[in-house]
Short mmCIF file of C-alpha atoms and ligand atoms in Angstrom, two decimals:
data_model
loop_
_atom_site.label_atom_id
_atom_site.label_comp_id
_atom_site.label_asym_id
_atom_site.label_seq_id
_atom_site.Cartn_x
_atom_site.Cartn_y
_atom_site.Cartn_z
CA MET A 1 40.42 -87.81 148.23
CA ASN A 2 39.37 -87.55 144.62
CA PRO A 3 36.18 -89.66 144.38
CA LEU A 4 37.31 -91.22 141.10
CA TYR A 5 40.16 -92.97 142.90
CA ASP A 6 38.25 -93.38 146.13
CA GLN A 7 35.66 -95.58 144.41
CA MET A 8 37.92 -97.25 141.85
CA PRO A 9 38.65 -100.95 142.32
CA THR A 10 42.22 -102.24 142.12
CA SER A 11 43.19 -103.13 138.53
CA VAL A 12 42.03 -106.61 137.51
CA PHE A 13 45.62 -107.57 136.60
CA GLU A 14 46.96 -106.65 140.03
CA ARG A 15 44.01 -108.37 141.69
CA MET A 16 44.31 -111.62 139.76
CA SER A 17 48.11 -111.77 140.10
CA GLY A 18 47.71 -111.16 143.84
CA LEU A 19 45.19 -114.01 144.08
CA ALA A 20 47.44 -116.27 141.99
CA THR A 21 50.29 -115.67 144.44
CA LYS A 22 48.02 -116.11 147.44
CA HIS A 23 46.66 -119.45 146.20
CA GLY A 24 49.86 -120.68 144.52
CA ALA A 25 47.92 -120.77 141.23
CA ILE A 26 49.17 -120.83 137.62
CA ASN A 27 48.92 -117.25 136.44
CA LEU A 28 47.24 -117.02 133.03
CA GLY A 29 45.64 -113.72 134.05
CA GLN A 30 47.92 -110.67 133.86
CA GLY A 31 49.58 -110.59 130.44
CA PHE A 32 53.26 -111.38 130.64
CA PRO A 33 55.29 -114.08 128.94
CA ASP A 34 57.37 -116.56 130.94
CA PHE A 35 59.80 -117.20 128.07
CA GLY A 36 61.23 -115.72 124.93
CA TRP A 37 63.10 -112.49 125.71
CA PRO A 38 66.36 -112.08 123.78
CA GLN A 39 69.54 -112.52 125.85
CA GLU A 40 71.34 -109.92 123.70
CA ILE A 41 69.09 -107.12 124.90
CA LEU A 42 69.57 -108.11 128.54
CA ASP A 43 73.35 -107.98 127.98
CA ALA A 44 73.00 -104.55 126.37
CA ALA A 45 71.03 -103.31 129.40
CA ALA A 46 73.60 -104.74 131.83
CA ARG A 47 76.42 -103.02 129.92
CA ALA A 48 74.48 -99.76 129.92
CA VAL A 49 73.97 -99.92 133.70
CA VAL A 50 77.67 -100.48 134.37
CA GLU A 51 79.24 -98.39 131.61
CA GLY A 52 76.57 -95.83 130.65
CA SER A 53 74.89 -92.92 132.36
CA ASN A 54 72.66 -93.52 135.35
CA GLN A 55 71.51 -89.89 135.56
CA TYR A 56 68.37 -88.27 134.12
CA ALA A 57 67.83 -88.88 130.43
CA PRO A 58 66.56 -86.00 128.27
CA SER A 59 62.82 -85.69 128.87
CA ARG A 60 61.81 -86.68 125.33
CA GLY A 61 64.14 -89.68 125.42
CA LEU A 62 67.73 -90.55 124.53
CA PRO A 63 68.50 -89.30 121.00
CA ALA A 64 69.76 -92.82 120.17
CA LEU A 65 66.38 -94.34 121.08
CA ARG A 66 64.28 -91.65 119.39
CA ASP A 67 66.32 -92.20 116.21
CA ALA A 68 66.02 -95.99 116.54
CA ILE A 69 62.21 -95.79 116.92
CA ALA A 70 61.92 -93.55 113.84
CA ARG A 71 64.19 -95.90 111.85
CA HIS A 72 62.29 -98.97 113.06
CA TYR A 73 58.97 -97.58 111.80
CA ARG A 74 60.52 -96.38 108.54
CA ARG A 75 61.82 -99.90 107.91
CA HIS A 76 58.72 -101.81 109.00
CA TYR A 77 55.93 -99.63 107.66
CA GLY A 78 57.60 -97.04 105.40
CA LEU A 79 56.52 -94.23 107.76
CA GLU A 80 58.37 -90.97 107.16
CA LEU A 81 59.51 -90.31 110.69
CA VAL A 82 62.41 -88.55 112.39
CA ALA A 83 63.38 -88.19 116.06
CA GLU A 84 61.27 -84.99 116.39
CA HIS A 85 58.12 -87.09 116.04
CA VAL A 86 59.05 -89.33 118.99
CA CYS A 87 58.67 -88.95 122.76
CA VAL A 88 59.85 -91.81 124.98
CA THR A 89 57.68 -92.61 128.00
CA SER A 90 57.69 -94.95 131.00
CA GLY A 91 55.66 -97.63 129.29
CA ALA A 92 52.61 -97.31 127.07
CA THR A 93 50.51 -96.70 130.18
CA GLU A 94 52.27 -93.39 130.71
CA ALA A 95 52.04 -92.61 126.99
CA LEU A 96 48.27 -93.14 127.15
CA GLY A 97 48.02 -90.82 130.15
CA ALA A 98 50.13 -88.11 128.50
CA ALA A 99 48.26 -88.43 125.20
CA ILE A 100 44.87 -88.12 126.92
CA LEU A 101 45.97 -85.18 129.08
CA ALA A 102 47.49 -83.38 126.09
CA THR A 103 44.52 -83.93 123.77
CA ILE A 104 41.36 -83.21 125.69
CA GLU A 105 39.89 -80.33 127.62
CA PRO A 106 37.21 -80.72 130.31
CA GLY A 107 33.88 -81.61 128.71
CA ASP A 108 35.43 -83.15 125.59
CA GLU A 109 34.16 -86.58 124.61
CA VAL A 110 36.40 -89.54 123.83
CA ILE A 111 35.16 -92.65 122.06
CA LEU A 112 36.31 -96.05 123.33
CA LEU A 113 35.60 -99.38 121.66
CA THR A 114 34.72 -101.86 124.39
CA PRO A 115 35.96 -104.17 125.72
CA ALA A 116 38.76 -101.62 126.25
CA TYR A 117 42.06 -101.67 128.09
CA ASP A 118 41.38 -100.79 131.70
CA SER A 119 43.40 -97.57 131.99
CA TYR A 120 41.55 -95.70 129.22
CA ALA A 121 38.26 -94.69 130.85
CA PRO A 122 39.69 -93.59 134.22
CA MET A 123 42.37 -91.47 132.53
CA VAL A 124 39.83 -89.79 130.26
CA ARG A 125 37.61 -89.02 133.23
CA ARG A 126 40.46 -87.73 135.38
CA ALA A 127 41.34 -85.38 132.52
CA GLY A 128 37.77 -84.04 132.68
CA GLY A 129 36.65 -85.90 129.59
CA ILE A 130 33.45 -87.83 128.96
CA VAL A 131 33.69 -91.45 127.86
CA ARG A 132 31.47 -92.58 124.96
CA LYS A 133 31.51 -96.33 124.51
CA VAL A 134 30.90 -98.30 121.37
CA ALA A 135 30.52 -102.00 122.15
CA LEU A 136 32.16 -104.57 119.88
CA GLN A 137 30.13 -107.78 119.76
CA PRO A 138 31.57 -111.26 120.29
CA PRO A 139 32.63 -113.52 118.74
CA GLN A 140 33.62 -111.44 115.68
CA TRP A 141 34.33 -108.16 117.52
CA ARG A 142 34.01 -106.19 114.25
CA ILE A 143 33.85 -102.39 114.12
CA ASP A 144 30.39 -101.33 113.00
CA GLU A 145 30.48 -98.14 110.96
CA LYS A 146 26.99 -97.01 111.95
CA ALA A 147 27.60 -97.57 115.66
CA LEU A 148 30.89 -95.68 115.58
CA ALA A 149 29.44 -92.80 113.56
CA ALA A 150 26.47 -92.57 115.94
CA ALA A 151 28.83 -92.06 118.90
CA VAL A 152 30.30 -88.86 117.42
CA GLY A 153 28.80 -85.60 118.68
CA PRO A 154 29.71 -81.92 118.71
CA ARG A 155 32.02 -82.35 121.74
CA THR A 156 33.85 -85.43 120.44
CA ARG A 157 37.58 -84.75 120.43
CA ALA A 158 39.26 -88.15 120.12
CA ILE A 159 38.93 -91.86 119.48
CA LEU A 160 41.02 -94.23 121.53
CA PHE A 161 41.76 -97.06 119.14
CA ASN A 162 43.59 -100.23 120.19
CA ASN A 163 44.91 -102.46 117.42
CA PRO A 164 45.78 -105.34 117.72
CA HIS A 165 43.14 -105.49 120.38
CA ASN A 166 43.50 -106.50 124.01
CA PRO A 167 41.60 -108.49 125.35
CA THR A 168 40.01 -110.03 122.22
CA GLY A 169 43.14 -110.80 120.18
CA ARG A 170 41.57 -109.16 117.11
CA LEU A 171 43.63 -107.58 114.36
CA PHE A 172 41.29 -105.06 112.75
CA ASP A 173 41.28 -105.28 108.96
CA GLU A 174 41.78 -102.65 106.29
CA ALA A 175 38.06 -101.92 105.99
CA GLU A 176 37.80 -101.29 109.73
CA LEU A 177 40.88 -99.02 109.71
CA GLY A 178 39.18 -97.15 106.86
CA ILE A 179 36.03 -96.68 108.95
CA VAL A 180 37.99 -95.23 111.88
CA ALA A 181 40.05 -92.98 109.57
CA ALA A 182 37.04 -91.69 107.62
CA ILE A 183 35.15 -90.77 110.79
CA ALA A 184 38.24 -89.12 112.33
CA CYS A 185 38.87 -87.06 109.17
CA LYS A 186 35.22 -86.10 108.69
CA HIS A 187 34.88 -84.81 112.27
CA ASP A 188 38.45 -83.53 112.72
CA LEU A 189 39.24 -85.94 115.56
CA VAL A 190 42.56 -87.02 117.02
CA VAL A 191 43.06 -90.79 117.19
CA ILE A 192 45.15 -92.13 120.04
CA ALA A 193 46.29 -95.38 118.43
CA ASP A 194 47.41 -97.87 121.09
CA GLU A 195 49.45 -100.21 118.90
CA VAL A 196 51.56 -101.86 121.58
CA TRP A 197 50.81 -105.31 120.12
CA GLU A 198 51.92 -104.36 116.60
CA HIS A 199 54.60 -107.06 116.39
CA VAL A 200 52.66 -109.80 118.17
CA VAL A 201 50.56 -110.72 115.13
CA LEU A 202 50.16 -114.42 114.34
CA ASP A 203 49.74 -116.76 111.35
CA GLY A 204 51.71 -114.51 108.97
CA ARG A 205 49.20 -111.67 109.20
CA THR A 206 50.27 -108.10 108.45
CA PHE A 207 49.78 -105.18 110.78
CA VAL A 208 49.09 -101.73 109.33
CA PRO A 209 49.53 -98.72 111.63
CA LEU A 210 46.60 -96.32 111.61
CA CYS A 211 48.86 -93.34 110.83
CA ALA A 212 49.71 -95.01 107.49
CA VAL A 213 46.09 -94.68 106.33
CA PRO A 214 45.65 -91.59 104.11
CA GLY A 215 44.71 -88.49 106.09
CA MET A 216 45.77 -89.98 109.44
CA ALA A 217 49.46 -88.99 109.78
CA GLU A 218 48.54 -85.50 111.02
CA ARG A 219 45.91 -86.64 113.50
CA SER A 220 47.31 -89.88 114.95
CA ILE A 221 49.20 -90.40 118.17
CA LYS A 222 50.83 -93.79 117.74
CA ILE A 223 51.71 -95.52 120.99
CA GLY A 224 54.25 -98.34 121.21
CA SER A 225 55.89 -100.43 123.95
CA ALA A 226 59.24 -102.21 124.11
CA GLY A 227 57.68 -104.44 126.76
CA LYS A 228 55.63 -106.20 124.08
CA ILE A 229 58.20 -106.14 121.25
CA PHE A 230 60.88 -107.82 123.37
CA SER A 231 58.72 -109.80 125.84
CA LEU A 232 60.04 -107.64 128.68
CA THR A 233 56.84 -106.25 130.17
CA GLY A 234 58.55 -105.09 133.37
CA TRP A 235 60.85 -102.67 131.57
CA LYS A 236 58.10 -100.09 131.00
CA VAL A 237 59.74 -98.32 128.09
CA GLY A 238 57.13 -96.96 125.71
CA TRP A 239 56.70 -94.06 123.32
CA MET A 240 54.37 -91.71 121.48
CA VAL A 241 54.87 -90.89 117.82
CA ALA A 242 53.03 -87.94 116.27
CA ALA A 243 53.29 -85.10 113.78
CA PRO A 244 55.26 -82.10 115.11
CA ALA A 245 52.15 -80.00 115.90
CA LEU A 246 50.98 -82.76 118.28
CA ALA A 247 54.42 -83.92 119.44
CA GLY A 248 55.19 -80.66 121.33
CA PRO A 249 52.11 -80.71 123.63
CA LEU A 250 52.54 -84.48 124.10
CA ALA A 251 56.11 -83.99 125.31
CA ARG A 252 54.98 -81.25 127.68
CA ALA A 253 52.29 -83.50 129.18
CA HIS A 254 54.90 -86.24 129.59
CA GLN A 255 57.46 -83.93 131.24
CA PHE A 256 55.31 -83.50 134.34
CA LEU A 257 54.17 -87.10 134.61
CA THR A 258 57.53 -88.85 134.80
CA PHE A 259 59.86 -86.34 133.08
CA SER A 260 62.13 -89.11 131.80
CA THR A 261 62.68 -92.87 131.67
CA ALA A 262 65.60 -95.08 132.87
CA PRO A 263 68.51 -94.26 130.51
CA ASN A 264 70.09 -97.72 130.54
CA LEU A 265 66.86 -99.46 129.56
CA GLN A 266 66.41 -96.84 126.84
CA SER A 267 69.86 -97.64 125.38
CA ALA A 268 69.15 -101.36 125.46
CA VAL A 269 65.81 -100.81 123.68
CA ALA A 270 67.60 -98.68 121.06
CA PHE A 271 70.02 -101.56 120.55
CA GLY A 272 67.13 -104.04 120.29
CA LEU A 273 65.18 -101.95 117.78
CA ASP A 274 68.26 -101.48 115.58
CA GLU A 275 69.60 -105.03 115.81
CA GLY A 276 66.55 -107.15 116.57
CA ASP A 277 64.45 -107.31 113.40
CA SER A 278 65.43 -110.96 113.06
CA TRP A 279 63.97 -111.70 116.52
CA ILE A 280 60.45 -110.80 115.46
CA ALA A 281 59.52 -113.70 113.14
CA PRO A 282 60.61 -116.44 115.59
CA MET A 283 58.74 -114.64 118.39
CA ARG A 284 55.57 -114.67 116.30
CA ARG A 285 56.00 -118.36 115.53
CA ARG A 286 56.55 -119.24 119.19
CA PHE A 287 53.48 -117.31 120.29
CA GLY A 288 51.48 -118.82 117.41
CA ASP A 289 52.51 -122.33 118.50
CA ALA A 290 51.67 -121.50 122.12
CA ARG A 291 48.23 -120.23 121.08
CA ASP A 292 47.57 -123.43 119.12
CA ARG A 293 48.63 -125.62 122.03
CA MET A 294 46.48 -123.75 124.52
CA ALA A 295 43.44 -123.53 122.22
CA GLU A 296 43.63 -127.23 121.32
CA GLY A 297 44.11 -128.32 124.92
CA LEU A 298 41.20 -126.20 126.11
CA ARG A 299 38.93 -127.46 123.31
CA ASP A 300 39.86 -131.05 124.18
CA ALA A 301 38.89 -130.26 127.76
CA GLY A 302 35.44 -129.12 126.59
CA PHE A 303 35.94 -125.35 126.40
CA ALA A 304 34.57 -123.11 123.64
CA VAL A 305 37.58 -121.03 122.56
CA LEU A 306 37.28 -117.85 120.48
CA ASP A 307 39.72 -117.08 117.65
CA SER A 308 42.81 -115.03 118.42
CA ALA A 309 44.89 -113.48 115.64
CA ALA A 310 47.26 -111.32 117.67
CA THR A 311 48.48 -110.43 121.20
CA TYR A 312 49.14 -113.31 123.57
CA PHE A 313 45.55 -113.60 124.69
CA LEU A 314 42.63 -115.83 123.84
CA CYS A 315 39.10 -115.79 125.19
CA VAL A 316 36.97 -118.66 126.43
CA ASP A 317 33.16 -118.57 126.25
CA LEU A 318 31.99 -119.91 129.60
CA LYS A 319 28.34 -120.26 128.65
CA ALA A 320 29.16 -122.24 125.51
CA SER A 321 31.50 -124.36 127.63
CA GLY A 322 28.63 -125.41 129.92
CA ILE A 323 29.54 -123.05 132.76
CA ALA A 324 26.69 -120.93 134.06
CA LEU A 325 28.79 -118.74 136.35
CA GLU A 326 29.47 -115.15 135.35
CA ASP A 327 33.04 -114.34 134.42
CA LYS A 328 34.09 -112.76 137.70
CA ALA A 329 32.59 -115.52 139.81
CA PHE A 330 34.31 -118.10 137.60
CA ALA A 331 37.67 -116.29 137.83
CA ASP A 332 37.45 -116.05 141.63
CA ALA A 333 36.46 -119.71 141.99
CA ALA A 334 39.03 -120.95 139.45
CA VAL A 335 41.96 -119.27 141.17
CA GLU A 336 40.88 -120.40 144.61
CA ARG A 337 39.60 -123.90 143.92
CA ALA A 338 41.35 -125.04 140.72
CA GLY A 339 44.64 -123.13 140.97
CA VAL A 340 44.45 -121.11 137.75
CA ALA A 341 44.16 -117.33 137.37
CA VAL A 342 42.30 -115.86 134.38
CA VAL A 343 40.87 -112.39 133.66
CA PRO A 344 37.09 -111.74 133.48
CA LEU A 345 36.25 -109.67 130.39
CA SER A 346 33.72 -107.56 132.26
CA ALA A 347 36.73 -105.74 133.75
CA PHE A 348 37.24 -104.18 130.30
CA ALA A 349 33.79 -102.60 130.07
CA GLU A 350 31.94 -101.08 132.98
CA ARG A 351 28.35 -101.00 131.69
CA ASP A 352 26.59 -103.92 129.95
CA PRO A 353 29.76 -105.91 129.31
CA PRO A 354 29.63 -109.49 128.09
CA ARG A 355 29.74 -111.50 131.31
CA HIS A 356 30.35 -114.94 129.87
CA LEU A 357 33.95 -114.56 128.68
CA VAL A 358 37.33 -114.89 130.34
CA ARG A 359 40.78 -114.06 128.92
CA LEU A 360 43.78 -116.36 129.20
CA CYS A 361 47.41 -115.48 128.47
CA PHE A 362 49.05 -118.09 126.22
CA GLY A 363 52.49 -116.44 126.14
CA LYS A 364 53.82 -119.24 128.30
CA LYS A 365 56.23 -122.19 128.21
CA ASP A 366 54.79 -125.58 127.25
CA GLN A 367 54.95 -126.74 130.82
CA THR A 368 52.92 -123.74 132.07
CA ILE A 369 50.35 -124.25 129.30
CA VAL A 370 49.97 -127.95 130.07
CA SER A 371 49.48 -127.27 133.79
CA GLY A 372 47.15 -124.37 132.97
CA ILE A 373 44.94 -126.55 130.77
CA ALA A 374 44.77 -129.24 133.45
CA ALA A 375 43.74 -126.65 136.03
CA MET A 376 41.12 -125.19 133.65
CA ALA A 377 39.75 -128.71 133.07
CA GLN A 378 39.48 -129.12 136.82
CA ALA A 379 37.74 -125.75 137.10
CA ARG A 380 35.24 -126.85 134.45
CA GLU A 381 34.55 -130.06 136.30
CA LEU A 382 34.01 -128.23 139.58
CA LEU A 383 32.00 -125.34 138.18
CA SER A 384 30.06 -126.62 135.18
CA LEU A 385 26.30 -127.19 135.08
CA GLY A 386 26.29 -130.90 134.75
N1 LIG B 1 47.81 -100.89 126.10
C1 LIG B 1 47.46 -102.16 125.91
C2 LIG B 1 46.40 -102.49 124.92
C3 LIG B 1 48.10 -103.18 126.62
O1 LIG B 1 47.74 -104.43 126.43
C4 LIG B 1 49.10 -102.84 127.55
C5 LIG B 1 49.81 -103.88 128.39
N2 LIG B 1 49.43 -105.14 128.21
C6 LIG B 1 49.43 -101.50 127.71
C7 LIG B 1 48.76 -100.55 126.98
C8 LIG B 1 50.47 -101.07 128.70
O2 LIG B 1 51.77 -101.20 128.22
P1 LIG B 1 53.03 -100.89 129.13
O3 LIG B 1 53.27 -102.10 129.94
O4 LIG B 1 54.13 -100.58 128.17
O5 LIG B 1 52.69 -99.72 129.98
N1 LIG B 2 48.50 -105.12 129.86
C1 LIG B 2 48.65 -106.32 130.62
C2 LIG B 2 47.42 -107.19 130.37
O1 LIG B 2 46.58 -106.86 129.58
C3 LIG B 2 48.75 -106.00 132.08
C4 LIG B 2 49.30 -104.67 132.40
C5 LIG B 2 49.14 -104.34 133.86
O2 LIG B 2 49.20 -105.21 134.70
N2 LIG B 2 48.89 -103.12 134.12
O3 LIG B 2 47.29 -108.20 130.96
#
């Protein structure tokens, strides 16, 4: 078998969810909410299953959804988009795969900012690319212009840029977007902009898509996911948005990955994007409240909690919380002995990762958060130095 897959471990999300089930633990590991999806969109999906088509959708997506995505981004960010810019995919994971396959040739280099979402590096390598990592440093996780510029070489083809950022919960600011854009323009790079968390920004902050920065519309592949916008992670409806010169090759890469995506879920997502703008602000408030509750509870239990401005993740500093175990050892012990699953951050960076941080998902009901904090407190008691 291909050695890349032969030697690859199972994804940390699958592993931690499996352990959570095995040990009957509270699952704060894999990122999925346990509340908050709009009933209207479920009804729209149910109607579409019974009354709509259940046969292959057009490969680039239902026209109604491609139009709805273009309209959504015109309304929210003033982007000048039409359906021709859009290709619907089976989740952002497929979009990332298609974008990587369509962009790079063997030997091309791709820059990742680590910690980075776990599918990026393996997909780049399987496409024949070479991964160049630029490490963001906790607790600020800021993009350093010099470090990013130093990673660019003659074979660099693309930057894979995730904003808002999983697992840190950072929303990169205007200056940082400017750094990425300036380097991409100077070296004629494509930027694959994984912006699946664009609507899960907290405390009234504003998200700016990278393609809205001057010079970036022609070289950005913007990736989105209905799973995050509507708290329906299992639906796996995503998309790529790019200028026409990029959109054609992207659609051709997509056509031989999955070809097309469930038509009924696509119609429900089209409905949600057209009708659901008013769902976004309450969602942000609920996730903001949930973050506050989890952060406060963990701090009261003696944990050092890092700031989180977006996504439904926050990170805990084990070392500063009096826990000497490395992240993976803590995660394994916590799920087995204290009944709570978390994600070690070292899973997001293969070489020289920070090993003292774990990620917790706060997109949960009060009751789950309360039980999760109690289990974390127990883990701290069992596993701390003192
Ligand atoms: N990119 C990032 C940064 C993510 O956090 C996720 C899922 N949490 C994905 C991609 C995958 O999205 P999807 O479930 O739509 O495939
Ligand atoms: N993206 C989700 C997370 O960060 C998990 C996705 C998956 O399980 N592949 O937790």
